JSON list of C-alpha atoms and ligand atoms in Angstrom, two decimals:
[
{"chain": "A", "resi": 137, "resn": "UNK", "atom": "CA", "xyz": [24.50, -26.79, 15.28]},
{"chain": "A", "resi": 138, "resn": "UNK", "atom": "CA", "xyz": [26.39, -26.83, 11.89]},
{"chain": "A", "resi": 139, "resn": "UNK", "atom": "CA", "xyz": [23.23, -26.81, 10.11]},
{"chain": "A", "resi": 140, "resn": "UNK", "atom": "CA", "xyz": [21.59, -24.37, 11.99]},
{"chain": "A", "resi": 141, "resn": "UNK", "atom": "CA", "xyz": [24.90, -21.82, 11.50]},
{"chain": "A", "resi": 142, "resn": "UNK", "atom": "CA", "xyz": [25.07, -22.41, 7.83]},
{"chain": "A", "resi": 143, "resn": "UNK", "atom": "CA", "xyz": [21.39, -21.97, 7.66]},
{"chain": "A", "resi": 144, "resn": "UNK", "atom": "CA", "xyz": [21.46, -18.52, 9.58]},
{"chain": "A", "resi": 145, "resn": "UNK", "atom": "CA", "xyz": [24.79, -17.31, 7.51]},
{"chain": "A", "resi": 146, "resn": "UNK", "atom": "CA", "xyz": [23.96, -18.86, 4.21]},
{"chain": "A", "resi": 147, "resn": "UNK", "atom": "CA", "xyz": [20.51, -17.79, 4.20]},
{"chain": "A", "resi": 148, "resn": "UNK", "atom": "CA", "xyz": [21.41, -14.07, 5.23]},
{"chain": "A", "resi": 149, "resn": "UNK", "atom": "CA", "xyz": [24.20, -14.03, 2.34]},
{"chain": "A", "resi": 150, "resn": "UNK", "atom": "CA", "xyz": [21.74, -15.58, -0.62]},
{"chain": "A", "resi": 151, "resn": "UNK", "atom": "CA", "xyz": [19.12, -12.96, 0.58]},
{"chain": "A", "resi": 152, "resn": "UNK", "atom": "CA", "xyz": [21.83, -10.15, 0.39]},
{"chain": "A", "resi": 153, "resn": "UNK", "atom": "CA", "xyz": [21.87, -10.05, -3.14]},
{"chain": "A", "resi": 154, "resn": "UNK", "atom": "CA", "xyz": [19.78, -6.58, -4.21]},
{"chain": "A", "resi": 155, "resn": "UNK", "atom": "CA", "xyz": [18.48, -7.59, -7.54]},
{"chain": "A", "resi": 156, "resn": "UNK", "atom": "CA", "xyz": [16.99, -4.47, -8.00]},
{"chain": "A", "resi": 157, "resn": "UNK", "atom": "CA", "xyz": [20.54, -2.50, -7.51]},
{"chain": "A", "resi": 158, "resn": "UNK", "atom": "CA", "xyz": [22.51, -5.16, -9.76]},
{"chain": "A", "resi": 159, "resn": "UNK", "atom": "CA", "xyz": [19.67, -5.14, -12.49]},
{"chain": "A", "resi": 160, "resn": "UNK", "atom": "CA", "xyz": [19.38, -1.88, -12.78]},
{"chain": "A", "resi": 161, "resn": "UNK", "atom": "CA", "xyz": [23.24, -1.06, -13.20]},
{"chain": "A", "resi": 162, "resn": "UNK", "atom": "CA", "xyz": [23.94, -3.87, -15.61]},
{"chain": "A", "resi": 163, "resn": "UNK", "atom": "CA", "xyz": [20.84, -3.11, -17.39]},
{"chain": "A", "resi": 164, "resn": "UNK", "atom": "CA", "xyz": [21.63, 0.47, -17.88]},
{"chain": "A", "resi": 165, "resn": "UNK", "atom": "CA", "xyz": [18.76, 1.99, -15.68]},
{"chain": "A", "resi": 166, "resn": "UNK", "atom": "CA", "xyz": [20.88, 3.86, -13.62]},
{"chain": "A", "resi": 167, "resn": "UNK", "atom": "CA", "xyz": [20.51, 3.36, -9.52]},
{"chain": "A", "resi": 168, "resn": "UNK", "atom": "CA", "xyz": [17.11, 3.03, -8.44]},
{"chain": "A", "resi": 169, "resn": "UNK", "atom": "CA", "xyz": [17.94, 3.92, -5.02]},
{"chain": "A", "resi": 170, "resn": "UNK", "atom": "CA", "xyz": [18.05, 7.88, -6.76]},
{"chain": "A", "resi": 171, "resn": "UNK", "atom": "CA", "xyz": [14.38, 7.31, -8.38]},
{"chain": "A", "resi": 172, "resn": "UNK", "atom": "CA", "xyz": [10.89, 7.19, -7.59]},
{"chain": "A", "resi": 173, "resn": "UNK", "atom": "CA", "xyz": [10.63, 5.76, -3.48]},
{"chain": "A", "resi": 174, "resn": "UNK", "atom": "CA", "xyz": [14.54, 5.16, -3.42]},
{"chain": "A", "resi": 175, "resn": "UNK", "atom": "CA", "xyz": [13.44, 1.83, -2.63]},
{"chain": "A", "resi": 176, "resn": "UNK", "atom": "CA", "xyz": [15.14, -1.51, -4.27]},
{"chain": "A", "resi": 177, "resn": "UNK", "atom": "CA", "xyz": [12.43, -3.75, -4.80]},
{"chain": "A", "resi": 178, "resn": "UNK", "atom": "CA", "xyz": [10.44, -4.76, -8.07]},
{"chain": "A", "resi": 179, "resn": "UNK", "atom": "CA", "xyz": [7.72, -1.90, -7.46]},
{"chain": "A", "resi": 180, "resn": "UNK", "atom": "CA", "xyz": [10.11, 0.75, -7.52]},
{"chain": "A", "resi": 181, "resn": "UNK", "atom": "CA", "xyz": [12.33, -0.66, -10.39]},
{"chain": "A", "resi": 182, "resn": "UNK", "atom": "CA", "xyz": [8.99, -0.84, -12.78]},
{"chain": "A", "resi": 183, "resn": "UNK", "atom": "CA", "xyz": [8.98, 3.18, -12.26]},
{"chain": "A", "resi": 184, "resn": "UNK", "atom": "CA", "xyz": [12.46, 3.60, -14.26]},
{"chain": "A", "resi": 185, "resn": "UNK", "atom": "CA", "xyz": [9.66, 2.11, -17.12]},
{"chain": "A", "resi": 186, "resn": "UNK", "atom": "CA", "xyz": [12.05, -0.80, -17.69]},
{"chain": "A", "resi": 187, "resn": "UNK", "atom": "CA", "xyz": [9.10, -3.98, -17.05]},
{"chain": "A", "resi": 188, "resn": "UNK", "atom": "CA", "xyz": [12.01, -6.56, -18.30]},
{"chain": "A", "resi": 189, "resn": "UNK", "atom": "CA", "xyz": [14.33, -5.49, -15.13]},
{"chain": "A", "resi": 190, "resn": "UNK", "atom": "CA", "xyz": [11.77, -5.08, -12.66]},
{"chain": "A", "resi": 191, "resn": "UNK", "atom": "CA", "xyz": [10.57, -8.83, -13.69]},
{"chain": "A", "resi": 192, "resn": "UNK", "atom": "CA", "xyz": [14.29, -9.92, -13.01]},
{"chain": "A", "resi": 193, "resn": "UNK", "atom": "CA", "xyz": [14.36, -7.83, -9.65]},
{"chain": "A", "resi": 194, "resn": "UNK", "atom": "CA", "xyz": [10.99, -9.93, -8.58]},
{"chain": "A", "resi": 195, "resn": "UNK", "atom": "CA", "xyz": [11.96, -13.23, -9.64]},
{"chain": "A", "resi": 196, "resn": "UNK", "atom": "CA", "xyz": [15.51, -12.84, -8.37]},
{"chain": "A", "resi": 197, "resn": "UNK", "atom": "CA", "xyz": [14.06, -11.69, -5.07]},
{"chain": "A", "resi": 198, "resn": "UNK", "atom": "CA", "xyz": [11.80, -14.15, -4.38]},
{"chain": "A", "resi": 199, "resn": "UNK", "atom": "CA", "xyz": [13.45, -16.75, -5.88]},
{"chain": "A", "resi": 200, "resn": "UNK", "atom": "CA", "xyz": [16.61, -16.01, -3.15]},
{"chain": "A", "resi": 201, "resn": "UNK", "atom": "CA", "xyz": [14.69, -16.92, -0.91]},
{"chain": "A", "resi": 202, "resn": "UNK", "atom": "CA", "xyz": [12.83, -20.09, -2.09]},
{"chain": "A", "resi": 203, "resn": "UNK", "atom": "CA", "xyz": [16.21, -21.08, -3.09]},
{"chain": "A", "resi": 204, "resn": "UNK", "atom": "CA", "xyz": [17.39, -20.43, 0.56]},
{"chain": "A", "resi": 205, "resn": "UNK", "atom": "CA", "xyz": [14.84, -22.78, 1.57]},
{"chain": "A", "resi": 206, "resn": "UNK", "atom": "CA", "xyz": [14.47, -25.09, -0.96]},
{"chain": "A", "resi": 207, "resn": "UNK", "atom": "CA", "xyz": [18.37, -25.94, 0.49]},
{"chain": "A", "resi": 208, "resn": "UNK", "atom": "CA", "xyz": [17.73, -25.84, 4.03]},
{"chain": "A", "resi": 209, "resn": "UNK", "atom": "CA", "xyz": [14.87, -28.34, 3.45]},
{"chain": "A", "resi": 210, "resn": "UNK", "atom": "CA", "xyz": [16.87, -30.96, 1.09]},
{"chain": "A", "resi": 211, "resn": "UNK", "atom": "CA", "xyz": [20.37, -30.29, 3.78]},
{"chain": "A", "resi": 212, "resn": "UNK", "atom": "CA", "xyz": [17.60, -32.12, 6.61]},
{"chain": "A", "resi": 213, "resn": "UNK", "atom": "CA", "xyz": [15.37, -34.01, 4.35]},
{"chain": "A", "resi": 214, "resn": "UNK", "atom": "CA", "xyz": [16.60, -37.25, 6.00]},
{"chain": "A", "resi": 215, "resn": "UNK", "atom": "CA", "xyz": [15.93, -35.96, 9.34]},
{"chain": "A", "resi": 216, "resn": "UNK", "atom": "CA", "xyz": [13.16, -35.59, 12.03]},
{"chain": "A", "resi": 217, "resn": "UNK", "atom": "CA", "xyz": [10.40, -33.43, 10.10]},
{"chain": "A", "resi": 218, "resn": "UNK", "atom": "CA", "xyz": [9.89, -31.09, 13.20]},
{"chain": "A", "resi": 219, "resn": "UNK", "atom": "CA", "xyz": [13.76, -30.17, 13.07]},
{"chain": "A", "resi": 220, "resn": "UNK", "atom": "CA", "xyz": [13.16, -29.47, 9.29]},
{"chain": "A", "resi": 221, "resn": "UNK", "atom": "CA", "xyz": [10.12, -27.20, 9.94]},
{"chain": "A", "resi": 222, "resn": "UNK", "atom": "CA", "xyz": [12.76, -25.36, 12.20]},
{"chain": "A", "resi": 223, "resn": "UNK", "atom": "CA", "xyz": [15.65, -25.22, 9.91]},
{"chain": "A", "resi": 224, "resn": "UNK", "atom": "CA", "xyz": [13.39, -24.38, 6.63]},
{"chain": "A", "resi": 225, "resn": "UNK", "atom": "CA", "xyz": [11.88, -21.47, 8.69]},
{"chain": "A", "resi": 226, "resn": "UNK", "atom": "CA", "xyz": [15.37, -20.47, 10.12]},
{"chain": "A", "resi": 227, "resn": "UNK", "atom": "CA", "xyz": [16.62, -20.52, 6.32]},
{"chain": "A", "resi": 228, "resn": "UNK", "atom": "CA", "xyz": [13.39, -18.18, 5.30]},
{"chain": "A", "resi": 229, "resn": "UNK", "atom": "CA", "xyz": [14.05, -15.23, 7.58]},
{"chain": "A", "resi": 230, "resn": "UNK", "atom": "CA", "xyz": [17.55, -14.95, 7.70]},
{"chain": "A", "resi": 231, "resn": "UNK", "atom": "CA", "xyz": [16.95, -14.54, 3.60]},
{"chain": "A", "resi": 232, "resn": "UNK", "atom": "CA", "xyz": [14.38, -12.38, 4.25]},
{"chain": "A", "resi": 233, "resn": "UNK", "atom": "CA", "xyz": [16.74, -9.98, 7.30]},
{"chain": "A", "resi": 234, "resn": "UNK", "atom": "CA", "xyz": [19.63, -10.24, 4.23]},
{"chain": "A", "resi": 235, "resn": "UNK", "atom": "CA", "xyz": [17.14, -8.65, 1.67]},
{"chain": "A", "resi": 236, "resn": "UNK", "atom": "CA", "xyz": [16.24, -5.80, 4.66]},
{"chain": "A", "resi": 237, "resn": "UNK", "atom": "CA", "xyz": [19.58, -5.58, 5.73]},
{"chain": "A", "resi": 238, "resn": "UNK", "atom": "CA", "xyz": [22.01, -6.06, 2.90]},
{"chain": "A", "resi": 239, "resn": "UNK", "atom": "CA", "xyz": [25.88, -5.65, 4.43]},
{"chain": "A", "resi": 240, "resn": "UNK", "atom": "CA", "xyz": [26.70, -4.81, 0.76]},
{"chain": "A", "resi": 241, "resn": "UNK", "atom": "CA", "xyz": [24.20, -1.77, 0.63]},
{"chain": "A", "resi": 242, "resn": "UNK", "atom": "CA", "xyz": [25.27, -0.42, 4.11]},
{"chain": "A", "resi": 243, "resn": "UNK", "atom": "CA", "xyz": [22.50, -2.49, 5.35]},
{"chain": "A", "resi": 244, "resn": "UNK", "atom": "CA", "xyz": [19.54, -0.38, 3.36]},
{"chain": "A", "resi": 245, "resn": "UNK", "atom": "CA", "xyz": [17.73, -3.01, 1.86]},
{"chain": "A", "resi": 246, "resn": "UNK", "atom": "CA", "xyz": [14.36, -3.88, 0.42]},
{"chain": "A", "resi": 247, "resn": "UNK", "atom": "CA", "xyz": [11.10, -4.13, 1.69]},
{"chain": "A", "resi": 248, "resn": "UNK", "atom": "CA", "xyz": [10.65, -7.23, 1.72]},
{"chain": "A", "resi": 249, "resn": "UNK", "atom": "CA", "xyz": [7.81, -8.32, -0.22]},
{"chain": "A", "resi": 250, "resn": "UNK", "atom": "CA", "xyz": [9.08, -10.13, -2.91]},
{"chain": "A", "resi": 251, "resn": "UNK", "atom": "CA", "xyz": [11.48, -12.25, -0.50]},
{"chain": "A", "resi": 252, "resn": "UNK", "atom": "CA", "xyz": [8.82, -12.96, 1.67]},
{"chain": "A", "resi": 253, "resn": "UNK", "atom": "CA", "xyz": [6.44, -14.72, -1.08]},
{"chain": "A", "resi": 254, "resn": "UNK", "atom": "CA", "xyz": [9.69, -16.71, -2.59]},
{"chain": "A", "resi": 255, "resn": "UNK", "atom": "CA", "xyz": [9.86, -17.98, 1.06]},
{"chain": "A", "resi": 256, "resn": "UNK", "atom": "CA", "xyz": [6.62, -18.55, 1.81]},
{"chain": "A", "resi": 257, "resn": "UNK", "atom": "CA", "xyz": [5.97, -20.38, -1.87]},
{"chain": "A", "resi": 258, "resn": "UNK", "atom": "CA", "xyz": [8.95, -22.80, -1.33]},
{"chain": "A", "resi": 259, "resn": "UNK", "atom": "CA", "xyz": [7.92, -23.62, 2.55]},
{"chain": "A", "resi": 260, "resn": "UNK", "atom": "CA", "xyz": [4.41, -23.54, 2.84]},
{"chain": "A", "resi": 261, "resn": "UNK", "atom": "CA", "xyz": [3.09, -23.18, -0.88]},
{"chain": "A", "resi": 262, "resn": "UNK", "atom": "CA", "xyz": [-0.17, -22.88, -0.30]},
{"chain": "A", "resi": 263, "resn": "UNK", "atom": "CA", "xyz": [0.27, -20.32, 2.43]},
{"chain": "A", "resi": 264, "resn": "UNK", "atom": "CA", "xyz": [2.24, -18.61, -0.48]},
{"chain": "A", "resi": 265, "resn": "UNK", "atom": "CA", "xyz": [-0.43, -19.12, -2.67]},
{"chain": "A", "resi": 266, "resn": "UNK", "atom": "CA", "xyz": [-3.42, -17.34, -0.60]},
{"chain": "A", "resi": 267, "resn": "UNK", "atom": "CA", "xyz": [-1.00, -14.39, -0.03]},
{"chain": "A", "resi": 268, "resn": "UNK", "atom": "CA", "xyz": [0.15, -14.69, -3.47]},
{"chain": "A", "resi": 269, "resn": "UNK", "atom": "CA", "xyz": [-3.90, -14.26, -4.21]},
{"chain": "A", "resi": 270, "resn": "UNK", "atom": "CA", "xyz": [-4.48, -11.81, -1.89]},
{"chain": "A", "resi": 271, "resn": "UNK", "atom": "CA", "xyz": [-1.72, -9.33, -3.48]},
{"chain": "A", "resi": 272, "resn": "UNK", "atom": "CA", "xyz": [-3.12, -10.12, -6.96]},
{"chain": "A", "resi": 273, "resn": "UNK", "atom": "CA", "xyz": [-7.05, -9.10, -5.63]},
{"chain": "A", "resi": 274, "resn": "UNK", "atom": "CA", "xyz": [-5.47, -5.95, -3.97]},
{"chain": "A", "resi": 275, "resn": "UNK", "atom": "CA", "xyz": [-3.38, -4.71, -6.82]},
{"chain": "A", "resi": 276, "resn": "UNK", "atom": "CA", "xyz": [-6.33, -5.24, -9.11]},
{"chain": "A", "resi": 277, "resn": "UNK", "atom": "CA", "xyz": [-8.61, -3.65, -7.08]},
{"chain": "A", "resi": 278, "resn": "UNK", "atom": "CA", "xyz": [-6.51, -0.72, -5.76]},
{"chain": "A", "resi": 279, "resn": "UNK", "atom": "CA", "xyz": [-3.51, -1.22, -8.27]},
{"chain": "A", "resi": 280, "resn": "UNK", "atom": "CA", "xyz": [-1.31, 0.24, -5.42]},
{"chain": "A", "resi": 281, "resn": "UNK", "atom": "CA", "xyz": [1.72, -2.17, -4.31]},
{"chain": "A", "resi": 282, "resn": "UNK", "atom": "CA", "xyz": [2.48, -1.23, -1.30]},
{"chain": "A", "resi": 283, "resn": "UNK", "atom": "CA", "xyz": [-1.16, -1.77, -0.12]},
{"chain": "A", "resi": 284, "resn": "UNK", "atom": "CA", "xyz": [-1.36, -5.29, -2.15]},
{"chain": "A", "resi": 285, "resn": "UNK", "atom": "CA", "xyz": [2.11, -6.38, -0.06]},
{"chain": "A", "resi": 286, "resn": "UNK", "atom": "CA", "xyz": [0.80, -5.04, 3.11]},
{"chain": "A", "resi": 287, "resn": "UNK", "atom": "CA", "xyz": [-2.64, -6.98, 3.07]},
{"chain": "A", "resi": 288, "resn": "UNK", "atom": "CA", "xyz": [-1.14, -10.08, 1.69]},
{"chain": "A", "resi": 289, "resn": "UNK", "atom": "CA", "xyz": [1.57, -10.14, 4.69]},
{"chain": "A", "resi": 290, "resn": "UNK", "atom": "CA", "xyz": [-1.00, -9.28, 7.33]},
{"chain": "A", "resi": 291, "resn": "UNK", "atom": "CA", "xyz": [-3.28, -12.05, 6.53]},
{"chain": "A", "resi": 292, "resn": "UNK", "atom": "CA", "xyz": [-0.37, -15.02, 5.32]},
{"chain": "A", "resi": 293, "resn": "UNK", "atom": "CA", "xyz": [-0.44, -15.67, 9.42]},
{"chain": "A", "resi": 294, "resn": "UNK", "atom": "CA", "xyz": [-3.99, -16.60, 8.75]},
{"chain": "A", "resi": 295, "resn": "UNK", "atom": "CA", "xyz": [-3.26, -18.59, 5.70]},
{"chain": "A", "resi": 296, "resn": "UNK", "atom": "CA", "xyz": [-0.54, -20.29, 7.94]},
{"chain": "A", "resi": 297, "resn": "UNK", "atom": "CA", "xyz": [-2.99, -21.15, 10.76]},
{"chain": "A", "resi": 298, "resn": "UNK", "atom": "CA", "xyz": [-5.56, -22.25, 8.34]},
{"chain": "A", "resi": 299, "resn": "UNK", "atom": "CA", "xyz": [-3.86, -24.48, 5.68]},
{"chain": "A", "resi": 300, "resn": "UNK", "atom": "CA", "xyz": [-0.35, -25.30, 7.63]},
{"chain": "A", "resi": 301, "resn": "UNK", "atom": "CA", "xyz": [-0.37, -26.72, 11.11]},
{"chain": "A", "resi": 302, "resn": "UNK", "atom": "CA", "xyz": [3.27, -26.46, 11.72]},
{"chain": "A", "resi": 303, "resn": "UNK", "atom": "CA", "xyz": [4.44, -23.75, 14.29]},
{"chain": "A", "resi": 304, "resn": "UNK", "atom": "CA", "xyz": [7.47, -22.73, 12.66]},
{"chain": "A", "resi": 305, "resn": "UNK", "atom": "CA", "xyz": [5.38, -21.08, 9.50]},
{"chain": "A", "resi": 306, "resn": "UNK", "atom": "CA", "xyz": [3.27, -19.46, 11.62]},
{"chain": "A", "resi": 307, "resn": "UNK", "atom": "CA", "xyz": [6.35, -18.03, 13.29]},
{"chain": "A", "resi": 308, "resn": "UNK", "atom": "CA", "xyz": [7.90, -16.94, 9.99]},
{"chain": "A", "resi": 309, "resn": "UNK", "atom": "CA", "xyz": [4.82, -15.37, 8.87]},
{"chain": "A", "resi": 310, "resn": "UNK", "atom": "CA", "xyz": [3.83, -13.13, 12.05]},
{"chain": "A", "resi": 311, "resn": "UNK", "atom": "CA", "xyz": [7.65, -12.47, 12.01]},
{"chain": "A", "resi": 312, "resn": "UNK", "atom": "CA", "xyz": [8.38, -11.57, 8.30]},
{"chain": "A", "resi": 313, "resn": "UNK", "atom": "CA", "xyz": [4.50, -9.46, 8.52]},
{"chain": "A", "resi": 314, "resn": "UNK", "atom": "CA", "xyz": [6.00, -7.47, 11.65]},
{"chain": "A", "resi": 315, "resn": "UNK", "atom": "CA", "xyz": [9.03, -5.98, 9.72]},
{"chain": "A", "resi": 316, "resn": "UNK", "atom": "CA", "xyz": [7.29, -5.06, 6.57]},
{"chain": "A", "resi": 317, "resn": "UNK", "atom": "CA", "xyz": [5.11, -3.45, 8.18]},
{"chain": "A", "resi": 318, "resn": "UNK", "atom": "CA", "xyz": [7.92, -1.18, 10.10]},
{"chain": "A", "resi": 319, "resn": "UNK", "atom": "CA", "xyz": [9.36, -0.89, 6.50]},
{"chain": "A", "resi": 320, "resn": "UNK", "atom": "CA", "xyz": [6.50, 0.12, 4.91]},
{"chain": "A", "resi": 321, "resn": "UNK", "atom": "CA", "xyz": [5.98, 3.04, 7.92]},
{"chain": "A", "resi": 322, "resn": "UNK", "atom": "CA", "xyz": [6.47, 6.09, 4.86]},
{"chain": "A", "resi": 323, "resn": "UNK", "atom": "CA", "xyz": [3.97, 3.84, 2.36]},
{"chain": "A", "resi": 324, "resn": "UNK", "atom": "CA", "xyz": [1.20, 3.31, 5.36]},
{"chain": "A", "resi": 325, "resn": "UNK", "atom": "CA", "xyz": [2.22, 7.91, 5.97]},
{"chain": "A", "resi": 326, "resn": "UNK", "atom": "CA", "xyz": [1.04, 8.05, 2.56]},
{"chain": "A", "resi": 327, "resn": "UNK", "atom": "CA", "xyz": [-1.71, 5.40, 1.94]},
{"chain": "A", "resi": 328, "resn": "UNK", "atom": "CA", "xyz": [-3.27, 7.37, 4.98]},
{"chain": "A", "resi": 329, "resn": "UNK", "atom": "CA", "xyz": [-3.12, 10.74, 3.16]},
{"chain": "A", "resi": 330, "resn": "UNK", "atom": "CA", "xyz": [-4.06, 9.18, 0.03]},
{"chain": "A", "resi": 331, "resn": "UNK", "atom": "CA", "xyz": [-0.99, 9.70, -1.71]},
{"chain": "A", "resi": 332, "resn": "UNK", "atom": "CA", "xyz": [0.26, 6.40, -2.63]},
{"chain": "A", "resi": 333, "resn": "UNK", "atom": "CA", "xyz": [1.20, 6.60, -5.87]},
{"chain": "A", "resi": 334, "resn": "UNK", "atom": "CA", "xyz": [-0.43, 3.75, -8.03]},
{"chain": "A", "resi": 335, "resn": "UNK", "atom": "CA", "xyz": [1.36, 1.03, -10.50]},
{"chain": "A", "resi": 336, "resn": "UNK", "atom": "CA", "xyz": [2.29, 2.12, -13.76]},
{"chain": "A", "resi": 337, "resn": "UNK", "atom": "CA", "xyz": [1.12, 5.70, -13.01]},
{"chain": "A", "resi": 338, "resn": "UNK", "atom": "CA", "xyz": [2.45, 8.51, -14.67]},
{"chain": "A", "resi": 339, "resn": "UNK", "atom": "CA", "xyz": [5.27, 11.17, -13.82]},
{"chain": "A", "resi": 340, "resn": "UNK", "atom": "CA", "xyz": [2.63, 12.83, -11.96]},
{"chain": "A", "resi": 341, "resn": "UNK", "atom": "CA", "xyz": [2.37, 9.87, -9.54]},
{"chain": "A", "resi": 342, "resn": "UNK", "atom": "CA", "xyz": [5.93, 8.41, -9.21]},
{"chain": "A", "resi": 343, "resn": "UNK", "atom": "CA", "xyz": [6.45, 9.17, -5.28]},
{"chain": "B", "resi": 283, "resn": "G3P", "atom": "O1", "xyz": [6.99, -4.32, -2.48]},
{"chain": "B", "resi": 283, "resn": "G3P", "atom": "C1", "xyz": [7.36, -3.00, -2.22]},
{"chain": "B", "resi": 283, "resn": "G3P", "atom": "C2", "xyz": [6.12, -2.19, -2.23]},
{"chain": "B", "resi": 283, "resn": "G3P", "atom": "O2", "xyz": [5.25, -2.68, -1.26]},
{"chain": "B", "resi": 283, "resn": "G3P", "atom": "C3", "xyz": [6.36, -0.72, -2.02]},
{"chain": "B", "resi": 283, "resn": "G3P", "atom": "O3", "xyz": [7.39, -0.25, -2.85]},
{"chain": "B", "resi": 283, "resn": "G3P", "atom": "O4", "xyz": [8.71, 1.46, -4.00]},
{"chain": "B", "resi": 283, "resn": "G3P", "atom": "O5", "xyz": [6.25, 1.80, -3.66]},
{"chain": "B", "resi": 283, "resn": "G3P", "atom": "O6", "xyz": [7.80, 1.95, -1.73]},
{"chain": "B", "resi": 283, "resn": "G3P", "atom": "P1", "xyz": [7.55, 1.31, -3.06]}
]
């Protein structure tokens, strides 16, 4: 019960941190919650131009989150593996609801696509991996984000089934695909009217 408890709150807290708010600020960028989709994540902190800060916003978001579980999973490494699985995917979303809904940021957060490959490559890395391939394909092919995150999160509970027989990921994965999907909802508005604006597009397309 301990565990679990410091698993829920400590994974919530790491994944509170908006890397895209604090990078942006100490580097000088201004607040990209005012710019482009308002949104804090890595995609939107590339459209203030600034590639160095939206790096830090992407590793710093995913790696919350792998860090979040890379914890959880040494805290039971001595343990029953089942109870791991458990605790490592408890760990994962409660970084992943922190990054949605930061108590710092008046619970706006992200969107959760960064946090949800850092937790996904630390628990299940080849689950990570597939999505992690999927987003790449997308964004080549399309070079729209939002479209590359939504893909890769609708097909990781594939991956999961697929390559990683334990329940738990397959839980985390339907569960973490569900809410980006509801906070994607003005992306999808606009990838339907064919006004997603696409990476490293110009003033014109900054949404
Ligand atoms: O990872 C976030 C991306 O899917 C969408 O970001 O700023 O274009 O709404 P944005």
């Amino acid at each position: 019960p301990v565990l679990i408890g410091a698993a829920i709150v400590g994974g919530y807290l790491l994944g509170s941190i908006p890397f895209g708010v604090i990078a942006t600020r100490l580097g000088g960028a201004g607040d990209v919650r005012s710019i482009g989709s308002g949104s804090i994540g890595a995609t939107n902190v590339l459209r203030t131009g600034r590639k160095d800060l939206a790096a830090i916003t992407l590793l710093g978001d995913g790696g919350k989150g792998a860090v979040a579980v890379l914890i959880a999973w040494l805290a039971t490494k001595d343990g029953p593996k089942e109870a791991q699985a458990v605790l490592v995917a408890l760990a994962a979303a409660s970084a992943f609801l922190g990054h949605l809904f930061p108590v710092w940021l008046k619970f706006k957060g992200g969107k959760g696509v960064a946090t949800f490959f850092g937790t996904l490559l630390a628990a299940a890395w080849p689950v990570g991996m597939a999505a992690g391939a999927t987003w790449l394909a997308v964004a080549f092919l399309f070079r729209i984000s939002s479209l590359a995150g939504l893909t890769a999160v609708a097909l990781a509970p594939v991956f999961a089934f697929v390559f990683h027989r334990g329940l738990p990921i397959i839980y985390l994965t339907l569960f973490m695909a569900v809410l980006v999907f509801f906070r994607h909802a003005d992306n999808i508005r606009r990838l339907l009217k064919g006004e997603e604006p696409r990476i490293g597009g110009g003033k014109k397309d900054a949404a």
